[in-house]
Short mmCIF file of C-alpha atoms in Angstrom, two decimals:
data_model
loop_
_atom_site.label_atom_id
_atom_site.label_comp_id
_atom_site.label_asym_id
_atom_site.label_seq_id
_atom_site.Cartn_x
_atom_site.Cartn_y
_atom_site.Cartn_z
CA MET A 52 -8.18 9.06 26.69
CA PRO A 53 -9.60 6.66 22.95
CA VAL A 54 -8.01 8.76 20.37
CA HIS A 55 -9.96 10.71 17.72
CA PRO A 56 -11.01 10.07 14.70
CA PHE A 57 -10.13 13.02 13.13
CA LEU A 58 -6.72 12.30 14.28
CA LEU A 59 -5.88 9.58 13.07
CA LEU A 60 -7.70 10.10 9.22
CA SER A 61 -6.02 13.95 9.04
CA ASN A 62 -2.59 12.18 9.80
CA GLN A 63 -3.07 9.43 6.66
CA LEU A 64 -3.14 12.74 5.01
CA VAL A 65 -0.37 14.34 5.40
CA PHE A 66 1.62 10.91 5.67
CA ASN A 67 0.37 9.71 2.13
CA LEU A 68 0.71 14.62 1.18
CA GLY A 69 4.31 13.59 2.19
CA PHE A 70 5.23 9.79 0.83
CA TYR A 71 3.53 11.06 -2.53
CA MET A 72 5.53 13.80 -3.64
CA VAL A 73 8.27 12.45 -3.49
CA VAL A 74 8.34 8.46 -3.81
CA PRO A 75 6.76 8.79 -7.56
CA PHE A 76 8.96 10.45 -8.52
CA LEU A 77 11.68 7.66 -7.65
CA ALA A 78 12.34 5.79 -10.30
CA ALA A 79 12.70 9.09 -12.77
CA TYR A 80 15.30 10.27 -10.57
CA LEU A 81 17.25 6.45 -10.49
CA ARG A 82 16.66 5.82 -14.54
CA ASP A 83 17.91 9.05 -15.80
CA ASP A 84 19.83 11.34 -13.08
CA LEU A 85 21.38 7.99 -11.79
CA LEU A 86 21.63 5.91 -14.97
CA LEU A 87 20.51 2.34 -13.52
CA ALA A 88 19.04 -0.30 -15.58
CA GLY A 89 15.79 -1.20 -15.16
CA ALA A 90 17.00 -4.56 -13.11
CA SER A 91 18.55 -2.13 -10.74
CA ILE A 92 15.50 -0.03 -10.55
CA GLY A 93 13.82 -2.73 -9.43
CA LEU A 94 15.99 -3.63 -6.59
CA VAL A 95 15.61 -0.43 -5.63
CA LEU A 96 11.95 0.13 -5.40
CA GLY A 97 11.89 -3.73 -4.22
CA LEU A 98 14.73 -2.69 -1.16
CA ARG A 99 12.27 -0.11 -0.25
CA THR A 100 9.20 -1.66 -0.83
CA PHE A 101 10.51 -4.87 1.60
CA CYS A 102 12.39 -2.65 4.15
CA GLN A 103 8.60 -0.89 4.84
CA GLN A 104 5.48 -4.37 4.22
CA GLY A 105 8.03 -6.73 4.71
CA LEU A 106 8.99 -5.25 8.49
CA PHE A 107 5.58 -4.51 9.45
CA VAL A 108 4.85 -7.98 11.42
CA PHE A 109 8.22 -7.06 13.46
CA GLY A 110 6.85 -3.48 13.33
CA GLY A 111 3.40 -4.67 14.97
CA ALA A 112 5.53 -7.01 17.35
CA LEU A 113 7.16 -3.68 19.03
CA SER A 114 3.45 -1.57 18.85
CA ASP A 115 1.77 -4.51 20.99
CA LEU A 116 5.05 -4.69 23.03
CA LEU A 117 5.60 -0.76 23.07
CA GLY A 118 2.47 0.23 22.27
CA THR A 119 1.41 2.75 19.54
CA ARG A 120 2.20 5.91 20.30
CA ARG A 121 5.84 4.88 20.35
CA LEU A 122 5.87 3.16 18.24
CA ILE A 123 4.27 5.79 15.41
CA LEU A 124 6.88 8.96 17.05
CA LEU A 125 9.69 7.07 15.60
CA GLY A 126 8.24 6.37 12.75
CA CYS A 127 7.77 9.60 11.91
CA VAL A 128 11.66 10.23 12.61
CA VAL A 129 13.25 7.86 10.98
CA ARG A 130 11.90 8.74 7.42
CA VAL A 131 12.29 11.66 7.99
CA LEU A 132 16.06 10.36 8.44
CA GLY A 133 15.54 8.45 5.02
CA TYR A 134 14.02 11.80 3.00
CA LEU A 135 17.47 13.47 4.01
CA CYS A 136 19.61 10.56 3.09
CA LEU A 137 17.64 10.93 -0.26
CA GLY A 138 17.98 14.76 -0.55
CA LEU A 139 21.65 15.63 1.06
CA GLY A 140 23.54 12.09 -1.18
CA GLY A 141 23.94 12.00 -5.31
CA SER A 142 25.78 8.46 -4.66
CA LEU A 143 23.56 5.57 -5.19
CA GLY A 144 24.87 3.63 -2.08
CA MET A 145 22.71 6.88 0.00
CA VAL A 146 19.47 6.51 -1.76
CA VAL A 147 19.36 2.71 -1.48
CA LEU A 148 20.61 3.65 2.57
CA GLY A 149 17.66 6.32 2.07
CA ALA A 150 14.80 4.36 0.86
CA CYS A 151 15.47 1.62 2.47
CA LEU A 152 14.84 3.54 5.86
CA THR A 153 11.38 5.35 4.65
CA GLY A 154 10.60 2.81 4.44
CA VAL A 155 11.70 1.41 7.84
CA GLY A 156 10.01 4.10 9.23
CA GLY A 157 6.37 2.73 7.63
CA ALA A 158 6.88 -0.32 9.08
CA LEU A 159 7.18 1.29 12.34
CA PHE A 160 3.98 3.84 12.55
CA SER A 161 1.85 2.27 10.09
CA PRO A 162 0.82 -0.96 11.93
CA ALA A 163 0.25 0.80 14.94
CA ILE A 164 -2.01 3.39 12.55
CA SER A 165 -3.81 -0.03 11.46
CA THR A 166 -4.15 -1.31 15.14
CA LEU A 167 -5.91 1.69 16.60
CA VAL A 168 -8.63 1.71 13.43
CA ALA A 169 -9.52 -1.29 14.09
CA GLN A 170 -9.89 -0.84 17.61
CA LEU A 171 -11.60 2.14 16.97
CA GLY A 172 -13.25 0.63 14.68
CA ALA A 173 -14.91 -2.27 16.37
CA ALA A 174 -15.49 -0.48 18.96
CA SER A 175 -17.75 1.81 17.38
CA GLU A 176 -19.94 -1.27 15.49
CA ALA A 177 -20.63 -2.21 18.77
CA ARG A 178 -22.23 0.90 19.29
CA GLY A 179 -24.28 0.42 15.93
CA LYS A 180 -22.47 3.01 14.16
CA ARG A 181 -19.61 2.75 11.19
CA THR A 182 -18.02 -0.57 11.26
CA ARG A 183 -14.12 -1.78 10.80
CA ALA A 184 -14.25 -1.98 7.54
CA GLN A 185 -16.02 1.27 6.84
CA TYR A 186 -13.49 2.91 9.30
CA PHE A 187 -10.31 1.46 6.92
CA ALA A 188 -12.36 2.59 3.40
CA LEU A 189 -12.51 6.30 5.53
CA LEU A 190 -8.51 5.93 6.18
CA ALA A 191 -7.86 4.75 2.27
CA VAL A 192 -10.45 8.43 1.71
CA TRP A 193 -8.35 10.81 3.29
CA GLY A 194 -4.61 9.07 1.97
CA GLU A 195 -6.05 9.87 -1.03
CA SER A 196 -6.62 13.23 -0.46
CA GLY A 197 -3.09 13.56 0.56
CA ALA A 198 -2.48 11.41 -2.52
CA VAL A 199 -4.03 13.62 -4.50
CA LEU A 200 -2.03 16.68 -3.62
CA GLY A 201 1.73 14.77 -3.29
CA PRO A 202 2.38 14.21 -7.03
CA LEU A 203 0.79 17.75 -7.66
CA LEU A 204 2.83 19.25 -5.60
CA GLY A 205 5.29 17.37 -5.82
CA ALA A 206 5.32 17.92 -9.95
CA LEU A 207 5.23 21.51 -9.74
CA LEU A 208 8.73 21.67 -7.77
CA ILE A 209 10.17 19.04 -10.17
CA GLY A 210 12.21 21.68 -11.43
CA ILE A 211 13.71 22.40 -8.09
CA GLY A 212 15.21 18.61 -8.61
CA PHE A 213 14.59 15.77 -7.22
CA GLN A 214 16.92 15.96 -4.15
CA ALA A 215 14.84 19.11 -3.11
CA ILE A 216 11.45 17.88 -3.09
CA ALA A 217 12.66 15.07 -0.87
CA LEU A 218 14.31 17.71 2.09
CA ILE A 219 10.55 18.94 1.80
CA GLY A 220 8.99 15.25 1.83
CA ALA A 221 11.32 15.61 5.37
CA ALA A 222 10.12 18.35 6.35
CA VAL A 223 6.28 17.40 6.03
CA PHE A 224 7.54 14.52 8.24
CA VAL A 225 9.06 16.59 10.97
CA VAL A 226 5.80 18.64 10.80
CA ALA A 227 3.53 15.57 11.93
CA GLY A 228 5.67 14.24 13.65
CA LEU A 229 5.06 17.10 15.95
CA ILE A 230 1.62 16.91 15.83
CA LEU A 231 1.32 13.49 16.71
CA ALA A 232 3.87 13.98 19.63
CA ARG A 233 1.51 16.56 21.06
CA PHE A 234 -2.11 15.05 20.36
CA LEU A 235 -1.71 11.49 20.22
CA PRO A 236 -2.62 9.91 23.67
CA GLN A 237 -0.56 8.32 25.75
CA ASP A 238 -0.47 4.90 25.31
CA ALA A 239 -2.80 2.32 27.93
CA PRO A 240 -0.15 -0.03 29.81
CA ALA A 241 -1.02 -3.84 28.65
CA PRO A 242 -1.11 -6.46 30.96
CA SER A 243 0.69 -8.98 28.53
CA PRO A 244 2.53 -7.83 25.20
CA THR A 245 1.28 -11.57 24.13
CA PRO A 246 -2.45 -11.53 25.07
CA ARG A 247 -4.31 -15.18 25.31
CA GLY A 248 -0.64 -16.66 24.77
CA LEU A 249 0.18 -15.13 20.84
CA ASP A 250 3.04 -16.39 19.57
CA TRP A 251 4.94 -16.54 16.73
CA GLY A 252 4.37 -19.64 15.95
CA THR A 253 0.47 -18.51 15.93
CA ILE A 254 0.83 -17.66 13.05
CA PHE A 255 2.93 -19.79 11.32
CA THR A 256 1.18 -23.03 11.64
CA ASP A 257 -1.97 -21.24 10.90
CA ARG A 258 -1.51 -22.49 6.99
CA LEU A 259 -5.11 -20.83 5.99
CA PHE A 260 -3.83 -17.72 7.47
CA LEU A 261 -0.85 -18.69 5.55
CA ALA A 262 -3.01 -18.83 2.81
CA PHE A 263 -4.70 -15.62 3.06
CA VAL A 264 -1.37 -13.76 3.25
CA THR A 265 0.13 -15.06 0.55
CA ALA A 266 -2.62 -15.04 -1.75
CA HIS A 267 -2.84 -11.46 -0.44
CA ALA A 268 0.30 -10.37 -1.67
CA ALA A 269 -0.33 -10.30 -5.06
CA PHE A 270 -2.61 -7.27 -4.15
CA LEU A 271 0.78 -5.14 -2.80
CA PHE A 272 3.20 -6.48 -5.97
CA SER A 273 0.08 -5.04 -8.26
CA TYR A 274 -0.89 -1.99 -6.87
CA ASN A 275 3.16 -1.75 -6.76
CA GLN A 276 3.89 -1.16 -10.36
CA LEU A 277 2.46 2.55 -10.09
CA TYR A 278 5.76 2.83 -9.48
CA LEU A 279 8.22 0.57 -11.35
CA ALA A 280 6.27 -0.97 -14.64
CA LEU A 281 3.39 2.36 -14.96
CA PRO A 282 6.82 4.29 -15.88
CA VAL A 283 7.66 1.76 -18.58
CA GLU A 284 4.76 2.26 -20.20
CA ILE A 285 4.80 6.15 -20.45
CA SER A 286 7.99 5.94 -21.32
CA ARG A 287 7.18 3.23 -24.17
CA THR A 288 4.43 5.89 -25.51
CA GLY A 289 7.14 8.98 -25.45
CA GLY A 290 5.81 10.35 -21.78
CA SER A 291 8.00 12.03 -19.46
CA ASP A 292 8.08 12.94 -15.59
CA HIS A 293 4.93 14.96 -15.91
CA ASP A 294 2.69 12.66 -17.10
CA LEU A 295 2.87 10.46 -13.86
CA ALA A 296 1.30 12.59 -11.73
CA PRO A 297 -2.04 13.55 -13.97
CA MET A 298 -1.69 9.52 -13.65
CA PHE A 299 -1.30 9.05 -9.10
CA MET A 300 -4.10 12.17 -8.88
CA ILE A 301 -6.72 9.64 -10.88
CA ALA A 302 -5.62 6.74 -8.78
CA SER A 303 -6.37 8.78 -5.99
CA LEU A 304 -9.50 10.53 -7.36
CA LEU A 305 -11.06 7.72 -7.99
CA VAL A 306 -10.34 6.37 -4.01
CA ILE A 307 -11.97 9.46 -2.62
CA THR A 308 -15.43 8.94 -4.95
CA LEU A 309 -15.71 5.40 -5.15
CA GLN A 310 -13.61 4.08 -1.73
CA LEU A 311 -16.78 4.58 0.18
CA PRO A 312 -19.76 3.17 -1.90
CA ILE A 313 -17.32 0.22 -3.55
CA ALA A 314 -16.60 -0.80 -0.18
CA ARG A 315 -20.65 -0.49 1.13
CA LEU A 316 -21.26 -2.98 -2.66
CA ALA A 317 -18.26 -5.90 -1.84
CA ARG A 318 -20.11 -5.57 1.55
CA ALA A 319 -22.98 -6.29 0.06
CA MET A 320 -22.33 -9.19 -2.81
CA GLY A 321 -20.26 -10.94 0.21
CA TYR A 322 -16.47 -11.07 0.17
CA HIS A 323 -16.55 -14.43 -0.89
CA ARG A 324 -17.59 -12.93 -4.32
CA SER A 325 -15.93 -9.17 -4.17
CA LEU A 326 -12.55 -10.50 -2.87
CA PRO A 327 -11.81 -12.06 -5.72
CA LEU A 328 -13.16 -10.08 -8.46
CA GLY A 329 -10.81 -7.04 -6.76
CA PHE A 330 -7.78 -9.17 -8.20
CA ALA A 331 -9.66 -10.23 -11.37
CA LEU A 332 -9.62 -6.41 -12.53
CA MET A 333 -6.02 -5.42 -11.92
CA ALA A 334 -5.17 -8.47 -13.97
CA LEU A 335 -7.04 -7.02 -16.57
CA GLY A 336 -4.94 -3.65 -16.28
CA PHE A 337 -2.33 -5.66 -17.00
CA ALA A 338 -3.56 -7.67 -19.85
CA ALA A 339 -4.74 -4.20 -21.19
CA VAL A 340 -1.10 -2.58 -20.93
CA ALA A 341 -0.13 -6.19 -22.62
CA LEU A 342 -2.08 -5.63 -25.97
CA SER A 343 -1.19 -2.17 -26.94
CA ALA A 344 2.65 -2.47 -26.25
CA PRO A 345 3.67 -3.79 -29.33
CA GLN A 346 2.26 -1.51 -31.40
CA GLU A 347 2.76 2.03 -31.68
CA ALA A 348 2.19 4.85 -29.57
CA ALA A 349 -1.21 6.39 -30.84
CA PRO A 350 -0.34 10.57 -31.58
CA GLY A 351 -2.31 13.33 -28.85
CA LEU A 352 -3.63 12.26 -25.60
CA MET A 353 -4.38 8.92 -27.16
CA ARG A 354 -0.82 7.69 -26.31
CA LEU A 355 -1.68 7.37 -22.83
CA ALA A 356 -4.85 5.46 -23.55
CA PRO A 357 -3.44 2.44 -21.78
CA ALA A 358 -1.20 4.14 -18.60
CA VAL A 359 -5.12 5.20 -18.10
CA THR A 360 -6.35 2.05 -17.71
CA LEU A 361 -3.85 0.17 -15.83
CA VAL A 362 -4.48 2.92 -12.89
CA VAL A 363 -8.32 3.20 -13.48
CA LEU A 364 -8.45 -0.92 -12.59
CA LEU A 365 -5.66 -1.71 -10.24
CA THR A 366 -7.41 1.47 -8.49
CA LEU A 367 -10.63 -0.31 -8.51
CA GLY A 368 -8.91 -3.40 -7.11
CA HIS A 369 -7.52 -1.85 -4.49
CA CYS A 370 -10.71 0.29 -3.71
CA ILE A 371 -12.57 -2.76 -3.48
CA VAL A 372 -9.19 -5.64 -2.23
CA ARG A 373 -7.89 -3.40 0.82
CA PRO A 374 -10.84 -2.07 3.03
CA ILE A 375 -12.51 -6.21 2.76
CA GLY A 376 -8.50 -7.79 3.48
CA MET A 377 -7.87 -5.11 6.48
CA ASP A 378 -11.16 -6.29 8.21
CA LEU A 379 -10.49 -10.16 7.62
CA VAL A 380 -7.54 -10.03 9.73
CA PRO A 381 -9.75 -9.83 12.74
CA HIS A 382 -11.27 -13.07 12.38
CA PHE A 383 -8.52 -14.66 12.13
CA ALA A 384 -6.51 -13.18 14.71
CA GLN A 385 -9.64 -14.00 17.02
CA GLY A 386 -9.31 -11.55 20.25
CA ARG A 387 -5.12 -11.85 20.13
CA ALA A 388 -2.57 -9.16 19.26
CA LEU A 389 -3.47 -7.39 15.99
CA GLY A 390 -0.40 -5.82 15.60
CA VAL A 391 1.31 -9.36 14.90
CA TYR A 392 -1.27 -10.06 11.92
CA TYR A 393 -1.95 -6.80 10.62
CA GLY A 394 2.50 -7.11 10.16
CA ALA A 395 2.40 -10.61 9.13
CA LEU A 396 0.14 -9.93 5.48
CA ALA A 397 1.64 -6.54 4.96
CA SER A 398 5.04 -8.56 5.79
CA SER A 399 4.39 -11.30 2.58
CA GLY A 400 2.54 -8.22 0.54
CA GLY A 401 6.36 -6.79 0.52
CA ILE A 402 8.55 -10.16 -0.09
CA ALA A 403 6.43 -10.30 -3.00
CA VAL A 404 7.00 -6.46 -4.55
CA LEU A 405 11.02 -7.39 -3.53
CA VAL A 406 11.20 -10.71 -5.36
CA GLY A 407 8.90 -9.65 -8.15
CA ASN A 408 10.76 -6.33 -8.90
CA VAL A 409 13.95 -7.91 -8.98
CA ALA A 410 13.24 -10.73 -11.07
CA LEU A 411 10.50 -8.26 -13.00
CA GLY A 412 12.44 -5.10 -13.31
CA GLY A 413 14.89 -6.63 -16.27
CA LEU A 414 12.00 -8.07 -18.33
CA LEU A 415 10.12 -4.50 -17.91
CA ASP A 416 13.19 -3.49 -20.02
CA ARG A 417 11.17 -5.31 -22.48
CA ALA A 418 8.79 -3.49 -22.70
CA LEU A 419 10.50 0.24 -23.31
CA VAL A 420 9.90 -0.46 -27.27
CA PRO A 421 7.33 -1.39 -28.55
CA GLY A 422 7.41 -5.79 -30.61
CA VAL A 423 6.33 -8.70 -29.99
CA ASP A 424 8.54 -8.90 -26.54
CA ALA A 425 6.82 -5.35 -25.30
CA ALA A 426 4.52 -7.91 -24.34
CA LEU A 427 5.34 -11.23 -22.36
CA PRO A 428 6.28 -8.71 -18.40
CA TRP A 429 3.05 -7.44 -18.97
CA PHE A 430 1.48 -10.65 -19.71
CA VAL A 431 3.41 -12.40 -16.57
CA LEU A 432 2.67 -9.48 -14.38
CA ALA A 433 -1.63 -10.00 -15.35
CA ALA A 434 -0.70 -13.82 -14.13
CA VAL A 435 0.47 -12.84 -10.75
CA PRO A 436 -3.20 -11.50 -9.69
CA ALA A 437 -5.45 -13.89 -11.66
CA ALA A 438 -3.83 -16.37 -9.84
CA SER A 439 -4.55 -14.86 -6.34
CA ALA A 440 -8.37 -13.96 -7.44
CA LEU A 441 -8.78 -18.46 -8.01
CA ALA A 442 -6.56 -19.00 -4.92
CA MET A 443 -9.10 -16.70 -2.86
CA LEU A 444 -12.50 -18.11 -4.08
CA LEU A 445 -11.68 -21.64 -2.21
CA ILE A 446 -9.86 -19.55 0.91
CA LEU A 447 -12.89 -17.05 1.93
CA GLN A 448 -15.29 -21.11 1.44
CA ARG A 449 -13.12 -22.08 4.14
CA LEU A 450 -12.64 -19.15 6.25
CA SER A 451 -16.72 -18.71 6.01
CA ARG A 452 -17.15 -21.78 8.11
CA ARG A 453 -15.16 -20.78 11.16
CA VAL A 454 -17.74 -19.92 13.13
CA ASP A 455 -16.98 -16.70 13.68
CA ALA A 456 -15.88 -15.54 10.57
CA PRO A 457 -17.88 -12.78 7.84
CA GLN A 458 -21.09 -14.45 6.66
CA PRO A 459 -21.69 -13.08 2.94
CA ALA A 460 -24.62 -10.29 3.04
#
């Protein structure tokens, strides 16, 4: 029995609710409660992201081997354990363990969900209905609905402490796991865990795909700065934890209202133009903060203008890049195990976040106080998606020459 679209979409909403009520406040907890420096905070957040995105390729392989249902349910269990570590522990070691386990949980269930959505979209497109890219856009919209409620709920609960919020987040994933266990269809037995003879060498010898995932890694690294760099900018302007929730709500509302029309517009523009544009918008977001960082914060709510500009431009870039990148992966896979290919795409981003956060975490300390040095980390951040925008122009030109590649509209 095929999976029902509503189950996948509503599941994404609940997963993001449980995620965004906890993780956006982790950096502030590490800085204010555990008194960690910027480099250490970057390492912890980078490890969390690497354990999720960086291990996607293994989660994808396990999904192809063991089945999507098993991996989704196992991922829920592991994420619950991670949140319990965050909620019950008070030491740096427990926080690192909890952060890593929450990431591993996502590495298990997310590639499986992407595989189910890709299969659902392909079947729908074959019937002349919604395309695969539109289903991934819908997944983003439902997910961002949860991302609107998550930070809002977290901000309302911030008075009870981060650890108590983490325990509530664990309860959310317990409930989600029980519902999925009841309604997810059983996995169909696969004739082979590696259809069409897929092996790891297939991915790692495809130079065009390697170039694509390397350039695409700037997407996750850049968007992840909402958790690492955004709190630094808010701190520079005299803000507090309570200013974070509205920022994430702005991002989520933009995705909810604009994701589907932007996805349609991107398809009309042609992927070879819209994908580089998405990366360019992200670069402009960082550049906008770099121009304001040396100056003293403006009075009143205007002090948040650079942060809002960053959030808006990163989110618009996200709305363009995410569905296009996900839609292009099957053209590289060419009928082989999708889970591994989606895993490789996410793993490259996870590695970029880990390396980038460790490298830039200390540099971001300069941006805490207005001054000439405060602009440097933001210009470095802007250079990353700008380089990917240029790289994608060349990569998509070559991809368009492949027989089964999507043609520009």
